[in-house]
Backbone as a ProteinNet text record, in pm:
[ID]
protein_1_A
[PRIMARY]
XXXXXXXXXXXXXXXXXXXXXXXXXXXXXXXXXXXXXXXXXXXXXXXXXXXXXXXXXXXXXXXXXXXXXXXXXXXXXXXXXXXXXXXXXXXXXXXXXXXXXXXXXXXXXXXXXXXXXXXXXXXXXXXXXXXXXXXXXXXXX
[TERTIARY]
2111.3	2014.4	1876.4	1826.6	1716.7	1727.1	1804.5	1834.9	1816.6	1862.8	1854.7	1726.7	1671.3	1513.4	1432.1	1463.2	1353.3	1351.7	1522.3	1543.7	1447.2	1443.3	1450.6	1270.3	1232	1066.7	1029.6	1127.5	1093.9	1127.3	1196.3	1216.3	1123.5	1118.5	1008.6	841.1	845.5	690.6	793.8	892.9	969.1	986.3	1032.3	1087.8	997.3	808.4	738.2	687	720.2	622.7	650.4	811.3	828.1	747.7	742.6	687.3	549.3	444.8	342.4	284.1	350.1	388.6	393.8	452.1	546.3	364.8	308.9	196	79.6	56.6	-31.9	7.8	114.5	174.2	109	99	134.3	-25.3	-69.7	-212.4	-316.4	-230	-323.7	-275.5	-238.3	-262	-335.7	-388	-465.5	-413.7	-352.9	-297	-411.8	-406.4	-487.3	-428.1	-456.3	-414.4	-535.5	-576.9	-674.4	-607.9	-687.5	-639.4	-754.7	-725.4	-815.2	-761.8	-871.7	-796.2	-881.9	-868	-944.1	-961.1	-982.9	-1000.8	-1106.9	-1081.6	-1183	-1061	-1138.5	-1091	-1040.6	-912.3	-820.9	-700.4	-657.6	-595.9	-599.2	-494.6	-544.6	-455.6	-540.1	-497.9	-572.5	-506.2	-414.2	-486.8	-335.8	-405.1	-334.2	-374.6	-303.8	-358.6	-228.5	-225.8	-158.5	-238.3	-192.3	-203.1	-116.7	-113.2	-138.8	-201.3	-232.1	-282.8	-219.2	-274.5	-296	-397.3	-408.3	-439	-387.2	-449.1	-608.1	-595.2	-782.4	-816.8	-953.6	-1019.5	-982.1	-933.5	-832.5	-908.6	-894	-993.3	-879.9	-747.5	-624.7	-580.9	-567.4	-479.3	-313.1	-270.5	-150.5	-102	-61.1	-34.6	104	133.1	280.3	343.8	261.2	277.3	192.7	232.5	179.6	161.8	144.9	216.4	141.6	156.9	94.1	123.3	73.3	60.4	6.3	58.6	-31.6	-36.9	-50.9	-76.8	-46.5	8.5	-31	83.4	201.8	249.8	385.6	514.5	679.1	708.7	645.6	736.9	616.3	667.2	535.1	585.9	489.7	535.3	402.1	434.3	280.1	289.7	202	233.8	40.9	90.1	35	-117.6	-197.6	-286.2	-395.3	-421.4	-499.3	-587.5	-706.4	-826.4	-858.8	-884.2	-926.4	-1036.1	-1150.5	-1312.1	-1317.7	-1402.6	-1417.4	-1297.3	-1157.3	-1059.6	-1038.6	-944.7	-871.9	-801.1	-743.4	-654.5	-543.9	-425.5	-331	-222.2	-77.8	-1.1	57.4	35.7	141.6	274.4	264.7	425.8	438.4	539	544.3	576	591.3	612.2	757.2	706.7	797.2	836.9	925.3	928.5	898.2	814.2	748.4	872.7	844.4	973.4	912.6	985.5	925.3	901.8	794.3	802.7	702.6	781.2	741.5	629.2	533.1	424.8	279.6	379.8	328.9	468.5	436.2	522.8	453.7	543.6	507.6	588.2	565.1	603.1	572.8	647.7	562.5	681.8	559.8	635.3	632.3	692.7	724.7	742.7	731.9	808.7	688.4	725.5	597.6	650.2	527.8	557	497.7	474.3	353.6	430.7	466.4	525.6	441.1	504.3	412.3	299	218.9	210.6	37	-25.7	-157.4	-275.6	-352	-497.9	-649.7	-745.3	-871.4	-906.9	-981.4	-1060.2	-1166.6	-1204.6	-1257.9	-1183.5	-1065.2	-964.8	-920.2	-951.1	-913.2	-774.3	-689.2	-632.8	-603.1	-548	-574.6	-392.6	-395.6	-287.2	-295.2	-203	-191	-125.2	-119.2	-21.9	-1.8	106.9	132.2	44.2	-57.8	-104.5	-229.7	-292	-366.7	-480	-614.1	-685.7	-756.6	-764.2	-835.6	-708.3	-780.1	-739.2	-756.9	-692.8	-756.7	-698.5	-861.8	-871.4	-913.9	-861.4	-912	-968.8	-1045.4	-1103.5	-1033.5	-1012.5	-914.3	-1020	-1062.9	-1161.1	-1102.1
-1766.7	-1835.3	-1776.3	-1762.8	-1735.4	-1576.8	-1517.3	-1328.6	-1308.4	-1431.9	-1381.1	-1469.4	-1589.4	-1588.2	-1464.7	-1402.9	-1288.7	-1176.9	-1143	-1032.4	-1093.5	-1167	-1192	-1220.9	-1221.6	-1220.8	-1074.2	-1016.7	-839.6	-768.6	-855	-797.1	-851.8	-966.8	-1047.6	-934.3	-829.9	-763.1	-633.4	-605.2	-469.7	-521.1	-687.5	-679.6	-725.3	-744.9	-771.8	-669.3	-545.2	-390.5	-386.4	-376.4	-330.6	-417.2	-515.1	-640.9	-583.3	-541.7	-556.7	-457.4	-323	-191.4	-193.8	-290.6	-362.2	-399.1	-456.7	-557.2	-459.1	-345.2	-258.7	-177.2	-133.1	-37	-95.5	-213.2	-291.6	-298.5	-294.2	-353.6	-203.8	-100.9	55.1	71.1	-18.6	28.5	-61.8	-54.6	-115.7	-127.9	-245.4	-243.8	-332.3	-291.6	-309.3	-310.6	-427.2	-461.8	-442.6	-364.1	-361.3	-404.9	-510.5	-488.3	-472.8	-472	-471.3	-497.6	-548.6	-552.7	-496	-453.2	-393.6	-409.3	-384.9	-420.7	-563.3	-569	-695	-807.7	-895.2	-1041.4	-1095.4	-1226.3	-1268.6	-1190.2	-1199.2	-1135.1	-972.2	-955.6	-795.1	-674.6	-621.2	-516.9	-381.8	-308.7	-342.4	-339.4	-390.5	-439.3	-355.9	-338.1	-255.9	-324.1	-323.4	-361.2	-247.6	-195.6	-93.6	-135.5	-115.3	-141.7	21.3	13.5	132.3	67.8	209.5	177.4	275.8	287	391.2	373.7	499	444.8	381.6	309.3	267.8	410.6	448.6	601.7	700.2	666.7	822.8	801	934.4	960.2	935	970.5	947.1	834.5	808.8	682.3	720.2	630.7	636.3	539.8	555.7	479.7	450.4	360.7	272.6	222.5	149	120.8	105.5	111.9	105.5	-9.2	-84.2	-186.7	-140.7	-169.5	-218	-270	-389.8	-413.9	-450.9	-534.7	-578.8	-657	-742.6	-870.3	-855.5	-917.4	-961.2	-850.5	-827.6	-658.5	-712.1	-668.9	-709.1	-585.7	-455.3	-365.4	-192.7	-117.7	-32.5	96.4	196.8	296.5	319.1	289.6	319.6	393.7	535.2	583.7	539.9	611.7	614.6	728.8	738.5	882.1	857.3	995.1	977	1115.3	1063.6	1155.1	1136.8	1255.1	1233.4	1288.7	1298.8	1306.8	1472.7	1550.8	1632.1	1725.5	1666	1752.3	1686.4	1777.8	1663.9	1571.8	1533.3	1410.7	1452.7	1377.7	1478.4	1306.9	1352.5	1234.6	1193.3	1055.5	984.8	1006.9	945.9	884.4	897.3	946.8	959.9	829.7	876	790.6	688.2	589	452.5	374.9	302.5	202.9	64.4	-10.2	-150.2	-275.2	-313.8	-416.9	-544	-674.2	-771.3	-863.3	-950.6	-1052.6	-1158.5	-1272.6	-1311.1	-1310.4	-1307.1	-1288.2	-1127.7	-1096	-994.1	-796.5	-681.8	-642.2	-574	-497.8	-448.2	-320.9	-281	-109.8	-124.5	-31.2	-63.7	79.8	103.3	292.1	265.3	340.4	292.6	216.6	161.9	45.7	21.8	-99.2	-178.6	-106.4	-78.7	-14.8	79.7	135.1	289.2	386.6	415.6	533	615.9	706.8	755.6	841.1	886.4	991.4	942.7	1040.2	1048.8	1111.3	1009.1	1112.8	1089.8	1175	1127.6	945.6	945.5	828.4	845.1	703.6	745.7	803.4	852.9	870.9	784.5	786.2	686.2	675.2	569.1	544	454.3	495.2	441.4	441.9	324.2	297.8	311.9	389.8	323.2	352.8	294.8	261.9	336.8	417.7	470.4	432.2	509.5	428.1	373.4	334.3	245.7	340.7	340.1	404.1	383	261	172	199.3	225.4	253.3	156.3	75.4	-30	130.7	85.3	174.9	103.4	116.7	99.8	250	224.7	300.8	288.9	385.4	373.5	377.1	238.1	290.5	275.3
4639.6	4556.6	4577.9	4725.7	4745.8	4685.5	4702.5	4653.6	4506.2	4434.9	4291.9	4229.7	4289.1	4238.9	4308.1	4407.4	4448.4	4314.5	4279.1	4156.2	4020.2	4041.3	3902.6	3897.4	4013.8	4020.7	4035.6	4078.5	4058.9	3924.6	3829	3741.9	3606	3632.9	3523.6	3471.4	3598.3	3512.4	3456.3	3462.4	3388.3	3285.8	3276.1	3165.6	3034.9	3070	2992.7	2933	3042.5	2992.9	2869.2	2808	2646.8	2590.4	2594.5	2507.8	2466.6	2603.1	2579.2	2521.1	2526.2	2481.2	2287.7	2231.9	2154.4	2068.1	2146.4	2080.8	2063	2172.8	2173	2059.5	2036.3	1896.4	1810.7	1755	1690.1	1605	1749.8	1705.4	1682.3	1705.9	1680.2	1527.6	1464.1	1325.5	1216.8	1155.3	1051.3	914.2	910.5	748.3	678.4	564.1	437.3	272.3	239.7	105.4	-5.9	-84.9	-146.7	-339.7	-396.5	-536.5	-676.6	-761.3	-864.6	-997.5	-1093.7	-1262.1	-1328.3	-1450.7	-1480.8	-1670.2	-1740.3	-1908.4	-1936.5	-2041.9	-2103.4	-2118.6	-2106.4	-2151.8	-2012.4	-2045.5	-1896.9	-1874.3	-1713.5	-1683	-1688.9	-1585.4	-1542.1	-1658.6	-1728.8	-1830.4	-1855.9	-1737.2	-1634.7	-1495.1	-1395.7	-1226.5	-1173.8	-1016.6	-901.9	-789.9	-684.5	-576	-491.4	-407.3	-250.2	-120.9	-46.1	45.8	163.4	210.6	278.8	416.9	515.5	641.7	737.9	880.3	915.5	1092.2	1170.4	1305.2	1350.2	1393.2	1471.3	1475.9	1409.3	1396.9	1365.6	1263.5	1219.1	1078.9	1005	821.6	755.4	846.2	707.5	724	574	508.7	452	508.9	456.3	372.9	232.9	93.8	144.1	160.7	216.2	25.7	-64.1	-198.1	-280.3	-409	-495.1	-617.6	-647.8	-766.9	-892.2	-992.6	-1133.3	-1208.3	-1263.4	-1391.9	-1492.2	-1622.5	-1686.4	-1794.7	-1838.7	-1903.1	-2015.2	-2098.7	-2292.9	-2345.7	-2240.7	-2333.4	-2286.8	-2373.8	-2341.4	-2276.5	-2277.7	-2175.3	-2190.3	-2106.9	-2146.3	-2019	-1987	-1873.5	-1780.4	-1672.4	-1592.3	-1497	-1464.1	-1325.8	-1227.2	-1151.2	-1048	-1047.5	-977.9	-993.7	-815.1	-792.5	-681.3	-641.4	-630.6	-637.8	-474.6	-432.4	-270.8	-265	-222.3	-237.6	-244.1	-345	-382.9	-483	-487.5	-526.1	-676	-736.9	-885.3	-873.3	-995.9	-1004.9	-960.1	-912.4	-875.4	-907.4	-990.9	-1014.1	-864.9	-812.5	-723.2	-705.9	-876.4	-883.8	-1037.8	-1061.9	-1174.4	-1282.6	-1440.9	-1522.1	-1508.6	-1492	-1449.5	-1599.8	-1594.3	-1656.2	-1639.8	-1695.9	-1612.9	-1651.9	-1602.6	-1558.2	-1641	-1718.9	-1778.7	-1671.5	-1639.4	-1542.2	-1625.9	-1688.2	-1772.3	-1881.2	-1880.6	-1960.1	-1931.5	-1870.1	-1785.4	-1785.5	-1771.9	-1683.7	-1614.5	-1502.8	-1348.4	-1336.4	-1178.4	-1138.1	-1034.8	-984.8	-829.8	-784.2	-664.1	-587.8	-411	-408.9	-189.8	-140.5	-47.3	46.2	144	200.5	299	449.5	510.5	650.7	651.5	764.1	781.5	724.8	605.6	583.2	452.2	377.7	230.3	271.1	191.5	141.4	236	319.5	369.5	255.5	265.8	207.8	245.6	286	300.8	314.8	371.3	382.9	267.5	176.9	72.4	-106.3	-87.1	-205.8	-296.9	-371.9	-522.4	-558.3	-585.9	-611	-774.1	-894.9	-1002.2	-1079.8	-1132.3	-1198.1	-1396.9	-1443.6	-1605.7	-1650	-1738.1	-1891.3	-1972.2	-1989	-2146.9	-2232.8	-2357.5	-2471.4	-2401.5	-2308.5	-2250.4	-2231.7	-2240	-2213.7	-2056.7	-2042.2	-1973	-1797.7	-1679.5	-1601.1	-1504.1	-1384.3	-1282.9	-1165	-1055	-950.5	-844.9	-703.5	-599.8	-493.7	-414.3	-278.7	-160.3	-104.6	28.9	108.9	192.4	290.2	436.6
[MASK]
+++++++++++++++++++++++++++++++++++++++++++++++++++++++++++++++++++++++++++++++++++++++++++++++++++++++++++++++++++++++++++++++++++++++++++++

């Protein structure tokens, strides 16, 4: 009895290291949800939502996703676009098909989690529409 409360008091700080290891990872990254709408009138025509994230002090961002959409329309094609400070436009993601979600449709590119495509700190990010002139953009800061 006395042998295995001693183990188990020698093992209680090994077995917190992963944990705390676990929380420090965890906490060296910076996620960020940035969104915007963009056109005249209500509702967003059209909107984007990104999720991007990057180590504590690092210039690169990493684009984890993308969403878009947009209001008042039964179906439509939207890609993606991204300008990184001083360079051109350059396509994301290519031409999608937007999905109906009731009074609205949507798109959306990548998956949630540190993964996707790195760019400058400062790089534009802009979503649109087939036909649509009108562009919604966010800033990766």
């Amino acid at each position: 009895m006395i042998i295995s409360a001693a183990l188990a008091v020698a093992l209680l700080p090994v077995a917190a290291v992963p944990a705390a290891s676990a929380e420090s990872a965890v906490r060296a990254y910076v996620d960020t949800r940035v969104r915007d709408c963009a056109g005249s009138g209500s509702g967003c025509r059209p909107g984007i939502v990104v999720h991007h994230w990057h180590r504590r002090g690092a210039q690169a961002r990493g684009v984890g996703w993308v969403y878009a959409s947009r209001e008042g329309v039964r179906s439509g094609k939207a890609r993606w676009l991204v300008k990184a400070p001083g360079a051109a436009w350059k396509t994301g993601g290519g031409w999608k098909a937007a999905t109906r979600t009731g009074s609205f449709v949507e798109a959306s590119w990548g998956r949630d989690g540190h993964t996707g495509p790195k760019y400058p700190r400062g790089t534009k990010v802009c979503v649109e529409f087939r036909g649509l002139s009108t562009k919604a953009c966010v800033t990766l800061k």
